[in-house]
Every structure is written in C-alpha cells, then in structure tokens.
Coordinates of C-alpha atoms in Angstrom, one line a residue:
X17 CA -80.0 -51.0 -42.1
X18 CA -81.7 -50.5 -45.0
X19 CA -85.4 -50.5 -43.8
X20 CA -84.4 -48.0 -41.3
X21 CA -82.9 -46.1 -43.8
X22 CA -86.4 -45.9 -45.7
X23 CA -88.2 -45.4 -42.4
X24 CA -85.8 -42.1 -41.8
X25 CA -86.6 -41.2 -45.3
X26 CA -90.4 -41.5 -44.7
X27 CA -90.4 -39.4 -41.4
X28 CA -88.7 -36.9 -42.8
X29 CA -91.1 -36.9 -46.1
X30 CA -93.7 -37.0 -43.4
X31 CA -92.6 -33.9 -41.4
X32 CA -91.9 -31.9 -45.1
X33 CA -95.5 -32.2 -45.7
X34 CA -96.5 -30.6 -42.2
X35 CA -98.0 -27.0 -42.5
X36 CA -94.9 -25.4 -41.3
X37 CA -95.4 -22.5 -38.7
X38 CA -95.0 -18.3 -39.5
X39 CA -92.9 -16.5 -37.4
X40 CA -95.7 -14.3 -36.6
X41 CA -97.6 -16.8 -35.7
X42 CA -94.7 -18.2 -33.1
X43 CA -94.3 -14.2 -32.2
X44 CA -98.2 -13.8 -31.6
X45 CA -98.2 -17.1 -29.2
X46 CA -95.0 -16.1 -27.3
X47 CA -96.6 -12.7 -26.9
X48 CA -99.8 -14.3 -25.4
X49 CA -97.8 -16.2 -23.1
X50 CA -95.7 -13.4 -22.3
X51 CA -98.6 -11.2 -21.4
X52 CA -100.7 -13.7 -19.6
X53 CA -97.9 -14.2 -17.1
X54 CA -97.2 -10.8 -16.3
X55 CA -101.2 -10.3 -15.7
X56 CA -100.6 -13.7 -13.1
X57 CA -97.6 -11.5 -11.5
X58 CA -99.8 -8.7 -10.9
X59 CA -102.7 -10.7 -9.7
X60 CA -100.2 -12.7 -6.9
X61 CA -98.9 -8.9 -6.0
X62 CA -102.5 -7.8 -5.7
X63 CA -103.9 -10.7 -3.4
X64 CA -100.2 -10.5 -1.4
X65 CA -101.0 -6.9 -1.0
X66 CA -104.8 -7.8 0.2
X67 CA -103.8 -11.0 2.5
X68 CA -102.0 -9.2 4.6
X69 CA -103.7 -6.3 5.0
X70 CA -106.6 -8.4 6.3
X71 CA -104.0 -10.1 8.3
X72 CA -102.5 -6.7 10.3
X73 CA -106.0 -5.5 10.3
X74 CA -107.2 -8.3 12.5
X75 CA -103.9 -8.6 14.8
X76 CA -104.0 -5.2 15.7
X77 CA -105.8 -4.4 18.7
X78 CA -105.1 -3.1 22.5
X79 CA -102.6 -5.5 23.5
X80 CA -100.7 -5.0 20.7
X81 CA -100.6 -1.4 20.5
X82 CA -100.2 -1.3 24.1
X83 CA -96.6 -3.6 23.4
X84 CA -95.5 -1.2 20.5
X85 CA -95.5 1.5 23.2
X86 CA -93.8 -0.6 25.8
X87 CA -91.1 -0.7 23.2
X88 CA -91.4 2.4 22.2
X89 CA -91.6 1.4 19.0
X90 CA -95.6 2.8 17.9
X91 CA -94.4 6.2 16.3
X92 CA -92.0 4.0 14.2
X93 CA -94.9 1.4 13.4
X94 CA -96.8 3.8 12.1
X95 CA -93.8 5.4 10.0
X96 CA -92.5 2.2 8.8
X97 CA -96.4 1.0 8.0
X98 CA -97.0 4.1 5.8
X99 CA -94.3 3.6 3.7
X100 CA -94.4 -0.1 3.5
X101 CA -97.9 0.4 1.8
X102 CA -96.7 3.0 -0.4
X103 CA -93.6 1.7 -2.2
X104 CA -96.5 -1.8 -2.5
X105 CA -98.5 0.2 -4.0
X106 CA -96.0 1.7 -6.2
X107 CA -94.7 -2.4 -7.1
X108 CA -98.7 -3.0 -7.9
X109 CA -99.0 0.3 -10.5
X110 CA -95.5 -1.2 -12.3
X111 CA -96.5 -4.6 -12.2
X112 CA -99.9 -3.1 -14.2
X113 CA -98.2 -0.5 -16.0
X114 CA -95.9 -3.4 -17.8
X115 CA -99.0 -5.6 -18.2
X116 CA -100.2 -2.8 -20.6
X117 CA -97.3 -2.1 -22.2
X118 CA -96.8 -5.4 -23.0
X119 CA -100.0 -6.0 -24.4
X120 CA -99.3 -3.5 -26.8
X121 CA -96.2 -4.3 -27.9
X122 CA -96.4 -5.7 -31.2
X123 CA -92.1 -5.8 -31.5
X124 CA -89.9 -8.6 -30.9
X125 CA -87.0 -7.1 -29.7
X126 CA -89.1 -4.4 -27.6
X127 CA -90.9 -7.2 -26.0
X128 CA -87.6 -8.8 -25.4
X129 CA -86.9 -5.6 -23.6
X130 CA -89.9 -5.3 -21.6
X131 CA -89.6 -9.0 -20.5
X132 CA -86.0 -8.7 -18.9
X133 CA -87.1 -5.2 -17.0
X134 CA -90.3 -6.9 -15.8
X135 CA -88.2 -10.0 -14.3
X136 CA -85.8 -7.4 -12.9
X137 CA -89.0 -5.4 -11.0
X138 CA -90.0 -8.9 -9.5
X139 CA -86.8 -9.5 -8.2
X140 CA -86.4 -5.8 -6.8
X141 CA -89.8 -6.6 -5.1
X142 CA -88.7 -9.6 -3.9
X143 CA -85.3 -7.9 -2.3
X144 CA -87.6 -5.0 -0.8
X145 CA -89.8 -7.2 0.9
X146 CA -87.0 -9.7 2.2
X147 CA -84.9 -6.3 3.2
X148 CA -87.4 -5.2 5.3
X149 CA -88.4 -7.9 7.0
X150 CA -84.9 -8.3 7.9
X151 CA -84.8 -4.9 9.2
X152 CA -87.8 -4.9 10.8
X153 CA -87.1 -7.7 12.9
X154 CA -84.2 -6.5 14.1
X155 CA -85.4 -3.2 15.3
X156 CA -88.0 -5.3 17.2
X157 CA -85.3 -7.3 18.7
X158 CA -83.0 -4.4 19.4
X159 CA -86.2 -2.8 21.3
X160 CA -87.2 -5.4 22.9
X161 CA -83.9 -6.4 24.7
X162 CA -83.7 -2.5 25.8
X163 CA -87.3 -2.3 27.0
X164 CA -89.2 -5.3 27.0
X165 CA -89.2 -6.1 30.8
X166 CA -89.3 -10.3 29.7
X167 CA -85.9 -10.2 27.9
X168 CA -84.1 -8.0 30.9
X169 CA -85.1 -10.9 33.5
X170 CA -82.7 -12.5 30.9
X171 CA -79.7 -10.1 31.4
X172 CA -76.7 -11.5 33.0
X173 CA -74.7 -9.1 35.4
X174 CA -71.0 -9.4 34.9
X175 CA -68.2 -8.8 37.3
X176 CA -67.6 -5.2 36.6
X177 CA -71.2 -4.3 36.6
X178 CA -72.1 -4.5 33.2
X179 CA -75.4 -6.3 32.0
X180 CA -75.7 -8.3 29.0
X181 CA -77.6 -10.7 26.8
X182 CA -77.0 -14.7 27.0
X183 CA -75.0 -15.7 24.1
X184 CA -77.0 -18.9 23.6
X185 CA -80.6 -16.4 23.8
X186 CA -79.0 -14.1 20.8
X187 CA -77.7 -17.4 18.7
X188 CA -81.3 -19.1 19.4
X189 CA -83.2 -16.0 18.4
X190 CA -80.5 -15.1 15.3
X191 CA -81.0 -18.4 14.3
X192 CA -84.9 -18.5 14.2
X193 CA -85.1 -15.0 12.8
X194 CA -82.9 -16.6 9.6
X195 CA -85.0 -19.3 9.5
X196 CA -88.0 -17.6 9.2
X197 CA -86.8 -14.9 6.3
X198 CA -85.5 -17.9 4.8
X199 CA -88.8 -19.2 4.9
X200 CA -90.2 -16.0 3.4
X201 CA -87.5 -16.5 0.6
X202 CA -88.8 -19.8 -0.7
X203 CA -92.4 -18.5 -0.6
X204 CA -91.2 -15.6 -2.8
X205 CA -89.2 -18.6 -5.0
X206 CA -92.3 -20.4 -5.4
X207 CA -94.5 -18.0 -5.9
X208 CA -92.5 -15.7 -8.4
X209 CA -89.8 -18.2 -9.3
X210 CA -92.3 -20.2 -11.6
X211 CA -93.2 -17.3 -13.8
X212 CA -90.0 -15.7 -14.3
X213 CA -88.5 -19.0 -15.2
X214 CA -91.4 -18.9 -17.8
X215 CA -90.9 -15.6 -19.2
X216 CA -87.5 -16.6 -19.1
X217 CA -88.1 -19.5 -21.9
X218 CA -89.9 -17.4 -23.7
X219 CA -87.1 -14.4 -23.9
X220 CA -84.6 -17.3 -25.3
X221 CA -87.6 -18.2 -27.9
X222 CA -87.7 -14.6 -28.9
X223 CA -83.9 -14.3 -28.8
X224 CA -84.2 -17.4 -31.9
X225 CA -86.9 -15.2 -33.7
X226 CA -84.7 -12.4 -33.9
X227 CA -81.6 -14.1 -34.8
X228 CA -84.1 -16.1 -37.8
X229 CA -85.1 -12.5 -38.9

C-alpha cells in the first residue's frame, strides 16, 4: 500500500510539472476544428448538389420525357425541378455563409451560437430533402395509378362497378417506397450524422470554457 502510495504521489508530481494548457489555446484548437467541419459540410452539400445533377442529366432523355407526359406529370417536373435546385442552392450559400462567419468568430459563446444554428441548418436540409422525396414519390404513384396504362391492367372491378387498386400492390409498393426513403435517411445519418456529432463535442468543450471563464 505504501509503494502505491508513493507511485500516486509521483504521477501526480509528474503531471504538476507538465506545461499546462491556455484556454486560448484550447479555444483556438476547438475553433479550428469547429471550422474545418463546417467547410467538410459544405463540401458533401456541394458534391451532393453536383452528383446528382450529373445523375438527372444523364437519365433524362425521350423515353422519359415521353413517360412524364403519359402521366401528365412534365409541367409539374419542371416546376418541382426549379425549385428543388433553388432552395439547394440556397442550403449551399448558408452552409458557406456559416463557414465564414465562423472563421471569424474569435468569441466563445458566439461560436457556441453559430455551432448549434449550423447543426440545426443540416438537419433542416436533411428534413427538406427526405420531405420531398416523400412527396415526390407519391405524386408519382398517385399519377401513375390514374394514367399509367401498366398499373390499370392491375385494377380490380368490383360488384357495383367500381375499379380499384389491389391491396397487396399498394402495401408492396408502400412498403418499398418506405424502404427506400429510409434508405435515403441513413445515407443522410452517415453522411451528416458524423460531423454534427463532432461539432457536438466540441459545443460541450466550449460550454466547459465558458463555465472556467
């Protein structure tokens, strides 16, 4: 008991005599941190905003255009396209505009600040872009079963002369549609999940730099 006693005594002599860091300094490496992951959450926004662009460019052609208007749905496209890139655009310029501001921030409860409205941005992107791939596929699927000639060969006639949908064909394609936006969910979960759990450690190490102050 007593060497470890002495050996306790020693460590602690031993960590007394370690250069003992500022809390600028801890500020200034938090900041870095801070900033260098908002500049990755831009960059991931930017080559999102790039992939698929490059992606619609090169699935659009004849046939496809040629299906919108059988659903009557290439008006719409173009409506729903428009604005789609717009409010991305608008994400990109606030993902770049806190970049900045954060790189000038030189205040630790202002950067505290800036930190919990850039985590709330992502996950407003994140909503949006889940939102509307939720409501895009069902206006798809409401079109096609009114004018996609495939899906009425599906319609069953009932005794009073009403036509509808198999139950089993709306749970099967309900079920995949789910699957796939929850698909989309963990790609946003991996992708942006990561970096706001980081700037998430480093508004609790701020939080402890202001309460130190």
């Amino acid at each position: 008991m007593d060497e470890l006693e002495f050996l306790k005594k020693d460590w602690k002599r031993q960590e007394a005599d370690l250069p003992k860091v500022s809390i600028d300094s801890l500020y200034k490496m938090i900041h870095k941190r801070s900033s260098s992951i908002m500049k990755w959450i831009l960059y991931i926004s930017i080559i999102e905003f790039l992939f698929w662009t490059i992606l619609n460019a090169f699935t659009i052609n004849t046939k496809s255009l040629n299906s919108l208007k059988e659903l009557h749905l290439y008006e719409f496209e173009i409506v729903a396209t428009f604005i789609h890139y717009c409010l991305l655009i608008y994400f990109i310029y606030i993902f770049y505009k806190n970049y900045k501001e954060v790189q000038t921030t030189e205040n630790t409860s202002i950067l505290m600040k800036r930190i919990l409205k850039v985590r709330k941005t992502v996950n407003y992107y994140v909503i949006y872009n889940l939102v509307m791939a939720f409501v895009i596929g069902m206006i798809v699927f409401i079109a096609s079963a009114l004018y996609s000639p495939k899906i009425q060969k599906l319609y069953i006639v009932s005794k009073d002369g009403s036509t509808s949908l198999p139950l089993t064909f709306i749970i099967t394609f309900l079920a995949m549609f789910l699957f796939m936006i929850g698909i989309f969910w963990l790609f946003y979960k991996l992708l942006y999940g990561i970096l706001l759990r980081r700037l998430q450690r480093n508004y609790k190490e701020l939080n402890k730099l202001e309460l130190r102050n």
